XYZ file of C-alpha atoms in Angstrom:
582
model
C 62.854 61.185 76.260
C 65.121 58.134 77.104
C 64.985 55.359 74.606
C 63.365 52.849 76.770
C 60.692 55.303 77.939
C 60.101 56.207 74.211
C 59.687 52.579 73.395
C 57.295 51.950 76.149
C 55.190 54.986 75.303
C 55.133 53.829 71.736
C 53.856 50.486 72.985
C 51.163 52.245 75.131
C 50.011 54.285 72.017
C 49.811 51.213 70.028
C 47.954 49.452 72.644
C 45.363 52.125 72.465
C 44.901 51.819 68.734
C 43.157 49.278 66.507
C 46.272 48.281 64.484
C 46.024 44.753 62.839
C 49.312 43.790 64.517
C 47.459 43.511 67.925
C 45.242 40.732 66.508
C 47.598 37.881 67.479
C 45.927 35.042 69.497
C 46.818 31.974 71.246
C 44.353 30.146 69.018
C 42.330 27.453 70.650
C 42.466 24.021 69.121
C 39.277 22.459 67.707
C 38.998 20.001 70.561
C 39.846 22.583 73.427
C 37.642 22.309 76.393
C 35.016 25.242 76.698
C 36.200 28.224 78.954
C 34.728 28.906 82.299
C 34.584 32.681 81.428
C 35.406 34.955 78.475
C 36.075 38.720 79.095
C 35.522 41.064 76.064
C 34.183 44.486 75.321
C 36.703 46.757 76.783
C 40.426 47.354 76.574
C 42.471 44.322 77.798
C 45.976 45.620 78.826
C 48.116 42.467 79.003
C 51.356 44.076 80.299
C 53.053 41.812 77.696
C 55.126 43.979 75.344
C 54.763 41.555 72.420
C 50.973 41.777 72.513
C 50.004 44.783 74.659
C 46.273 44.867 73.961
C 43.816 42.228 73.033
C 39.991 42.061 72.424
C 39.280 39.082 74.561
C 40.521 36.637 77.239
C 39.312 33.168 77.902
C 39.738 31.721 81.619
C 39.517 27.953 82.242
C 40.621 26.168 85.557
C 41.876 29.324 87.218
C 44.251 30.019 84.391
C 44.296 32.133 81.106
C 43.278 29.785 78.217
C 43.514 32.207 75.382
C 43.924 35.891 74.497
C 43.546 37.567 71.302
C 40.720 38.603 68.856
C 37.304 38.211 70.169
C 35.996 35.927 67.333
C 38.918 33.501 67.803
C 38.625 33.519 71.647
C 34.930 32.980 71.392
C 35.583 29.564 69.836
C 36.107 28.421 73.360
C 32.552 29.552 74.465
C 30.423 26.597 75.619
C 26.978 26.320 77.213
C 28.206 27.069 80.716
C 30.764 29.724 79.825
C 30.213 33.032 81.538
C 30.369 35.905 79.101
C 31.610 38.997 80.830
C 30.979 42.206 78.818
C 33.387 44.852 80.224
C 31.168 47.566 78.925
C 34.076 49.723 78.013
C 35.961 49.253 81.345
C 39.712 47.999 81.485
C 40.992 44.525 82.318
C 44.599 44.290 83.440
C 46.542 41.675 85.408
C 46.094 41.573 89.233
C 48.581 43.898 91.044
C 51.563 42.106 92.696
C 52.580 43.906 95.809
C 56.378 44.263 95.703
C 56.720 45.591 99.305
C 54.434 46.066 102.273
C 53.540 44.644 105.624
C 50.304 42.827 105.487
C 50.718 41.765 109.184
C 51.092 45.426 110.131
C 47.947 46.364 108.023
C 45.999 44.033 110.353
C 47.043 46.204 113.283
C 46.175 49.422 111.318
C 42.654 47.933 110.511
C 41.724 47.750 114.222
C 43.492 50.935 115.305
C 42.258 54.620 115.499
C 42.972 56.186 112.048
C 45.333 59.003 112.684
C 46.263 59.520 109.090
C 46.367 63.043 107.903
C 44.197 64.257 104.863
C 43.352 63.041 102.411
C 43.392 59.541 104.091
C 42.220 60.765 107.526
C 41.221 63.885 109.331
C 44.207 64.563 111.657
C 45.852 67.843 110.828
C 46.623 68.923 114.452
C 47.424 67.300 117.875
C 43.961 68.385 118.947
C 42.250 66.586 116.152
C 44.524 63.568 116.904
C 43.325 63.608 120.492
C 39.632 63.818 119.541
C 40.044 60.865 117.174
C 41.522 58.770 119.989
C 38.843 59.588 122.303
C 36.075 58.786 119.830
C 37.808 55.579 118.904
C 37.930 54.654 122.718
C 34.127 55.144 122.928
C 33.417 53.043 119.755
C 35.997 50.347 119.361
C 35.482 46.870 120.803
C 39.211 46.296 120.468
C 39.859 48.837 123.250
C 37.996 46.840 125.889
C 39.310 43.451 124.390
C 43.031 44.415 124.462
C 43.147 47.078 127.254
C 45.436 49.114 125.087
C 44.595 52.092 122.869
C 46.284 51.850 119.623
C 46.459 54.609 117.010
C 48.085 54.411 113.600
C 49.234 57.048 111.054
C 50.015 60.305 112.560
C 52.666 62.363 110.665
C 54.435 65.133 112.481
C 55.202 66.778 108.948
C 51.579 67.138 108.374
C 50.502 68.322 111.920
C 49.896 71.976 112.429
C 52.527 71.913 115.317
C 55.044 70.163 113.050
C 56.059 67.898 116.016
C 55.312 64.460 117.416
C 52.567 64.009 120.147
C 54.300 63.566 123.548
C 53.441 61.642 126.699
C 51.725 64.810 128.064
C 49.451 65.058 124.956
C 48.551 61.330 125.187
C 47.973 61.537 128.968
C 45.294 64.114 128.213
C 43.530 61.292 126.130
C 43.916 58.754 129.028
C 45.734 57.937 132.055
C 43.765 54.830 132.870
C 44.842 52.882 129.770
C 48.207 52.539 127.847
C 48.087 54.789 124.684
C 50.438 53.953 121.830
C 50.415 55.855 118.605
C 52.308 54.796 115.594
C 53.897 57.228 113.071
C 52.913 56.753 109.472
C 56.339 55.681 108.540
C 56.276 52.941 111.101
C 59.587 53.976 112.482
C 58.557 56.065 115.500
C 55.920 55.844 118.093
C 54.690 57.943 120.920
C 53.442 56.463 124.307
C 51.622 58.009 127.358
C 52.918 57.680 130.824
C 51.247 54.406 131.569
C 52.494 52.742 128.341
C 56.128 54.032 129.217
C 55.857 52.580 132.598
C 54.394 49.162 131.264
C 57.400 49.101 129.064
C 59.847 49.834 131.701
C 61.158 53.091 130.089
C 62.439 55.608 132.591
C 65.109 58.321 132.805
C 67.732 55.706 133.565
C 67.008 53.600 130.439
C 69.785 53.796 127.803
C 69.109 54.346 124.220
C 69.310 50.875 122.381
C 71.672 50.379 119.497
C 70.047 51.718 116.350
C 67.404 53.588 118.336
C 66.664 56.712 120.467
C 64.407 57.506 123.542
C 63.673 61.109 123.173
C 63.952 63.173 126.409
C 62.215 66.221 127.791
C 64.436 69.360 127.490
C 67.113 69.805 129.976
C 66.905 66.291 131.516
C 66.736 62.572 130.969
C 62.970 62.018 131.446
C 61.540 60.478 128.340
C 59.203 62.666 126.524
C 57.191 59.792 125.089
C 58.674 59.650 121.543
C 60.531 56.607 120.564
C 62.805 56.219 117.301
C 63.627 53.033 115.358
C 64.829 50.158 117.560
C 63.714 51.974 120.718
C 60.205 51.920 119.318
C 60.293 48.516 117.642
C 61.360 46.823 120.931
C 58.773 48.662 122.974
C 55.903 47.834 120.777
C 56.638 44.105 120.987
C 56.437 44.281 124.737
C 53.224 46.245 124.807
C 51.438 44.235 122.252
C 48.734 42.082 123.941
C 49.011 38.273 123.233
C 46.436 37.378 120.748
C 44.643 34.144 120.368
C 45.236 32.364 117.155
C 41.676 33.341 116.091
C 42.163 36.836 116.807
C 45.473 36.921 114.779
C 43.894 35.423 111.892
C 40.924 37.787 112.038
C 43.370 40.767 111.936
C 45.039 39.220 108.834
C 41.632 38.749 107.106
C 40.802 42.434 107.625
C 44.192 43.302 106.185
C 43.517 40.886 103.194
C 40.220 42.777 102.349
C 42.033 46.009 102.119
C 44.390 44.636 99.596
C 41.592 42.981 97.504
C 39.827 46.374 97.540
C 42.762 47.798 95.664
C 43.053 45.015 93.141
C 46.173 43.231 94.800
C 46.116 39.400 94.142
C 49.587 38.977 95.779
C 50.594 40.629 99.034
C 53.881 40.805 100.815
C 54.720 40.459 104.598
C 58.132 42.423 104.292
C 59.382 42.140 107.790
C 57.631 39.267 109.566
C 58.447 38.042 112.972
C 58.114 34.344 113.862
C 54.512 35.090 115.243
C 53.380 36.548 111.948
C 54.718 33.607 109.962
C 52.883 31.258 112.484
C 49.597 33.234 111.923
C 49.942 33.153 108.070
C 50.714 29.453 108.168
C 47.640 28.911 110.415
C 45.310 31.015 108.203
C 46.630 29.046 105.027
C 45.971 25.726 106.751
C 42.481 26.877 107.667
C 41.790 27.935 104.021
C 41.300 31.636 104.989
C 43.872 33.181 102.615
C 42.021 34.522 99.423
C 45.086 36.158 97.894
C 48.678 34.863 97.770
C 50.917 36.012 100.658
C 54.680 35.991 100.399
C 56.593 36.483 103.612
C 60.126 37.666 104.341
C 60.947 37.122 108.094
C 63.402 39.645 109.648
C 66.691 37.823 109.503
C 67.586 39.182 112.941
C 64.349 38.010 114.622
C 64.147 34.349 113.064
C 64.672 32.464 116.181
C 65.740 29.008 115.203
C 64.490 29.697 111.622
C 63.139 26.264 111.199
C 60.344 27.558 108.925
C 63.195 28.321 106.355
C 63.515 24.531 105.976
C 59.817 23.600 106.041
C 57.338 23.115 103.181
C 56.273 26.736 103.075
C 59.796 27.988 102.033
C 60.345 28.282 98.298
C 59.174 29.709 95.078
C 55.830 27.841 95.172
C 52.735 28.475 97.336
C 51.179 26.045 99.720
C 47.537 26.980 100.307
C 48.335 30.552 99.157
C 51.318 31.127 101.452
C 55.021 31.010 101.020
C 58.189 32.149 102.591
C 60.226 33.993 99.832
C 63.442 34.875 101.779
C 64.422 37.195 104.438
C 64.375 41.062 105.407
C 67.118 43.246 106.746
C 66.824 46.864 107.798
C 69.755 49.258 107.558
C 68.350 52.635 108.460
C 65.194 54.484 109.110
C 62.854 56.941 107.321
C 63.722 60.104 105.456
C 60.354 61.881 106.440
C 61.216 61.046 110.083
C 64.810 62.158 109.439
C 66.351 58.790 110.728
C 67.424 57.668 107.147
C 71.343 57.351 106.995
C 72.640 59.991 104.552
C 76.087 60.798 103.277
C 75.206 64.542 103.281
C 73.335 66.362 106.080
C 69.621 66.876 106.470
C 68.444 70.337 105.262
C 66.821 71.104 108.604
C 68.067 68.756 111.507
C 65.371 67.235 113.705
C 64.704 68.146 117.134
C 67.627 67.854 119.559
C 70.225 67.383 116.618
C 72.994 69.799 115.631
C 73.561 71.071 111.964
C 75.477 68.285 110.032
C 73.235 65.594 111.371
C 73.025 62.640 108.722
C 70.773 60.185 110.440
C 72.382 56.927 111.614
C 72.987 53.303 110.862
C 70.981 50.547 112.306
C 73.851 48.051 112.045
C 77.665 48.228 111.992
C 79.272 47.307 108.740
C 80.534 44.041 110.081
C 76.920 43.008 111.239
C 75.455 44.123 107.882
C 78.115 42.111 105.934
C 77.454 39.184 108.161
C 73.597 39.101 107.678
C 73.842 39.773 103.797
C 76.529 36.859 103.511
C 74.359 34.488 105.543
C 71.338 35.103 103.263
C 73.258 34.604 100.103
C 75.179 31.536 101.324
C 71.733 29.920 102.194
C 70.360 30.905 98.857
C 67.714 33.054 100.468
C 66.558 36.145 98.642
C 67.223 39.177 100.751
C 65.114 42.349 100.981
C 67.166 45.274 102.373
C 65.564 48.360 103.744
C 67.830 51.244 102.613
C 66.396 54.675 102.445
C 69.537 56.809 102.721
C 72.359 56.720 100.279
C 74.803 55.882 103.115
C 72.594 52.796 103.900
C 72.611 51.920 100.140
C 76.416 52.216 100.150
C 76.527 49.737 103.073
C 74.178 47.274 101.254
C 76.257 47.449 98.070
C 79.431 46.825 100.035
C 77.751 43.966 101.960
C 76.851 42.179 98.645
C 80.318 42.651 97.129
C 81.867 41.226 100.294
C 79.470 38.183 100.289
C 81.470 36.201 97.625
C 81.124 35.665 93.927
C 78.941 38.009 91.964
C 77.064 35.206 90.228
C 76.110 33.692 93.553
C 74.723 37.056 94.740
C 72.784 37.679 91.374
C 71.245 34.235 91.746
C 69.265 35.142 94.866
C 68.178 38.528 93.274
C 68.783 40.804 96.349
C 66.206 43.553 96.499
C 66.800 47.254 97.584
C 63.642 48.358 99.381
C 62.808 52.024 99.052
C 66.115 53.439 97.819
C 64.648 57.008 98.126
C 68.070 58.836 97.992
C 69.600 56.350 95.538
C 72.417 58.182 93.776
C 72.879 58.115 90.149
C 76.385 56.633 90.561
C 74.926 53.726 92.686
C 72.721 52.506 90.018
C 75.194 50.841 87.722
C 76.465 49.107 90.795
C 73.071 47.655 91.495
C 72.824 46.495 87.945
C 76.441 44.881 88.251
C 75.446 43.054 91.473
C 71.950 42.014 90.303
C 70.273 44.061 92.925
C 66.690 44.665 92.049
C 65.323 48.121 93.069
C 61.852 48.369 94.623
C 61.295 52.087 94.701
C 58.887 54.412 96.521
C 57.689 57.131 94.145
C 54.533 57.410 96.271
C 56.570 59.579 98.614
C 56.412 62.305 96.107
C 52.682 62.828 96.961
C 52.715 62.270 100.683
C 56.031 63.832 101.658
C 57.406 65.424 98.490
C 57.045 69.039 99.972
C 58.390 68.063 103.208
C 61.483 66.456 101.477
C 62.051 69.670 99.477
C 61.385 72.047 102.256
C 62.885 70.448 105.248
C 64.259 66.986 104.777
C 66.761 67.162 101.762
C 66.241 70.384 99.748
C 66.836 70.559 96.026
C 68.091 68.956 94.020
C 68.181 65.929 96.315
C 64.486 65.977 96.798
C 63.843 66.128 92.994
C 65.485 62.712 92.706
C 63.881 60.733 95.353
C 63.065 57.166 93.967
C 64.919 58.001 90.704
C 62.918 55.800 88.316
C 64.168 57.737 85.214
C 67.889 57.019 86.217
C 66.993 53.329 86.712
C 65.351 53.104 83.303
C 68.312 54.895 81.792
C 70.400 51.977 82.771
C 68.171 49.569 80.983
C 66.796 48.109 84.406
C 63.508 47.250 85.635
C 61.996 48.353 89.080
C 58.892 47.897 91.124
C 56.840 50.593 92.806
C 55.210 50.057 96.187
C 53.046 51.516 98.936
C 54.679 50.073 102.064
C 51.247 49.647 103.789
C 50.665 50.434 106.577
C 52.807 53.335 105.917
C 50.046 54.370 103.499
C 46.786 52.656 102.490
C 47.645 49.667 100.022
C 46.210 51.765 97.143
C 47.447 50.536 93.794
C 45.704 53.599 92.262
C 47.845 56.141 94.432
C 50.994 54.186 93.553
C 50.163 54.330 89.780
C 49.347 58.072 89.901
C 52.379 58.968 91.779
C 54.745 56.827 89.697
C 53.444 58.564 86.575
C 52.879 62.023 87.796
C 55.121 62.690 90.903
C 52.858 65.428 91.999
C 53.136 66.604 95.573
C 50.352 67.730 97.975
C 50.881 71.257 96.867
C 50.418 70.278 93.182
C 54.183 70.650 92.166
C 55.920 67.970 90.008
C 59.071 66.611 91.823
C 61.695 65.282 89.488
C 59.911 65.560 86.111
C 62.618 63.567 84.546
C 61.629 60.522 86.554
C 57.937 60.620 85.543
C 57.175 57.468 83.583
C 54.464 56.409 81.144
C 51.387 54.701 82.430
C 52.411 51.563 80.746
C 55.669 51.343 82.574
C 54.137 52.303 85.889
C 51.654 49.381 85.487
C 54.461 46.977 84.512
C 56.227 48.100 87.679
C 53.090 47.086 89.648
C 52.386 43.806 87.763
C 54.925 41.961 85.625
C 58.014 43.539 87.083
C 56.809 42.988 90.737
C 56.268 39.424 89.805
C 59.729 39.245 88.385
C 61.170 40.591 91.645
C 59.431 37.740 93.397
C 60.636 34.955 90.848
C 56.923 34.677 89.930
C 56.786 36.204 86.406
C 56.477 32.801 84.627
C 52.908 32.461 86.023
C 51.838 36.072 87.161
C 52.013 39.717 86.245
C 50.545 39.696 82.630
C 47.612 38.313 80.767
C 49.115 35.343 78.711
C 47.997 31.891 78.023
C 48.940 29.499 80.903
C 49.343 32.152 83.501
C 47.100 32.519 86.598
C 43.796 34.267 85.852
C 44.591 37.079 88.490
C 42.775 39.967 87.045
C 41.440 43.452 87.831
C 38.677 45.463 86.265
C 39.254 49.238 86.285
C 36.878 52.017 85.845
C 38.690 53.631 82.863
C 41.683 53.031 80.614
C 44.946 54.313 82.327
C 46.598 54.424 79.045
C 44.301 56.868 77.294
C 42.779 58.914 80.164
C 44.188 62.108 81.187
C 47.314 61.498 83.312
C 46.435 64.083 85.981
C 43.201 62.160 86.385
C 44.809 58.908 87.232
C 44.065 59.152 90.928
C 40.268 58.996 90.140
C 40.587 55.474 88.812
C 38.524 52.984 90.785
C 39.060 49.087 91.171
C 35.625 47.709 90.229
C 36.556 44.063 90.555
C 39.213 41.838 91.792
C 39.529 38.288 90.429
C 41.999 35.654 91.990
C 42.444 32.358 90.082
C 39.428 33.021 87.880
C 37.124 33.592 90.948
C 35.665 36.948 91.858
C 37.076 37.879 95.288
C 36.084 41.601 95.378
C 33.406 43.804 93.825
C 33.023 47.587 94.419
C 29.258 47.066 93.994
C 28.514 43.458 95.213
C 25.086 43.440 93.625
C 26.732 43.737 90.165
C 27.403 40.149 88.575
């Protein structure tokens, strides 16, 4: 076991013991004001390596007032202090979302659920069609929007091993536009009416960084759109929402994040409309968790919001703009990620030797990365394929002095085919890796058998290699690519078990302690927020989660059975699994 993993595992073991060295406490002074609440009676996992587990936590004014031995912390108990007996359940810091698209989760929340098992019931195109028909009969949004949206189909999990086509969707409806979105978010399929509304015909050329798939033997679109072809079309078909509708969608998304213990959520590729909605929600006091937005640097318009009060490291009414986002390639499961070596099985219509493709030229990528760093904007860069990661590394090098680049803490998003030789370069340039081990569950078998083959599939999101270099990483869910499930992220980061039950890349399995840090303290560090989030320490925000079991001591293969029982934001309960419990 690598030294770092060994030390972290030792810390985890010690946290589960009753050793006297865990008894440290930020001892309250004799004149300290009483706490609003004191938590005790279960394992309290602080994510602080210096004091991994404590007996009690006191909260006052939305922040942590004291941690340590129960007897010492209870000195802050007053007549109005709420005493919370955990009854053996675990308390941890609130999860900090290192990468997702909360704005997209709003669309997912009002769309037909086309996810395959275990998150949905769509294992064939016929089942997908039945789901859409049932949704059309029951959903008020269909009548309101006059468009049928479905979210989450996955060609790799459909019995037919292909995308639904315009003909499949015409069988659902010819009277309404039908738009179904791939689980990766990088593809979509449209029926004939939706294609017509979007102005896509046999004479429409493929856009730069995108593909309009055609029927065999001709130029007629078959309904499936890749990358920029899909992104541009979705924007044209999206109904114009009122501000109230847009905020309502955001609130529905917010509830999903709270259900899984997230107290900070990210909007990782926001457009100006999404930014405006989040600001309106913040001003109306309708944000319960913190939302940090990264507008797409290519779609910023005049970018005026980068100069306004919401840009910076501090939240205003629970919202802030943290930097910008840039996308360099597509998805490996959809076989549009840009690789240096060919895909194991090329996708439909592609010849052997196909390696995916870039979204931007090197010159354009260099220009955008340099623009962000020159302005002092943190930049999140979507790079799944190792060729895209090479492009990102080269762009950071070309941007100017290394110290200036390191100061903005650039972030590699996904890094699924990150090569071992690239990791020292990330370290040198100060690029923080936000990895996607959850792919091992959802698409691990597909990566091994069709996308990459071994050994490349074994090393997707190579957390072991990152730790080997003494680096931190974060672990994300990329919702709405998957549900914003902190528990699924935790399980996959620790176990890397595929749908078929195989372990993909055992050398990259990490301890539960490290996996939790990657979802809390290290995620907060990624966002420049670790001074006040991510661990249970005096002075930090009382962002807390109560779990049904102790992830450090339970059997690792059962981590997926953990439940979030309560989410607490700034000392206030904002979600309970059983609302009647108090």
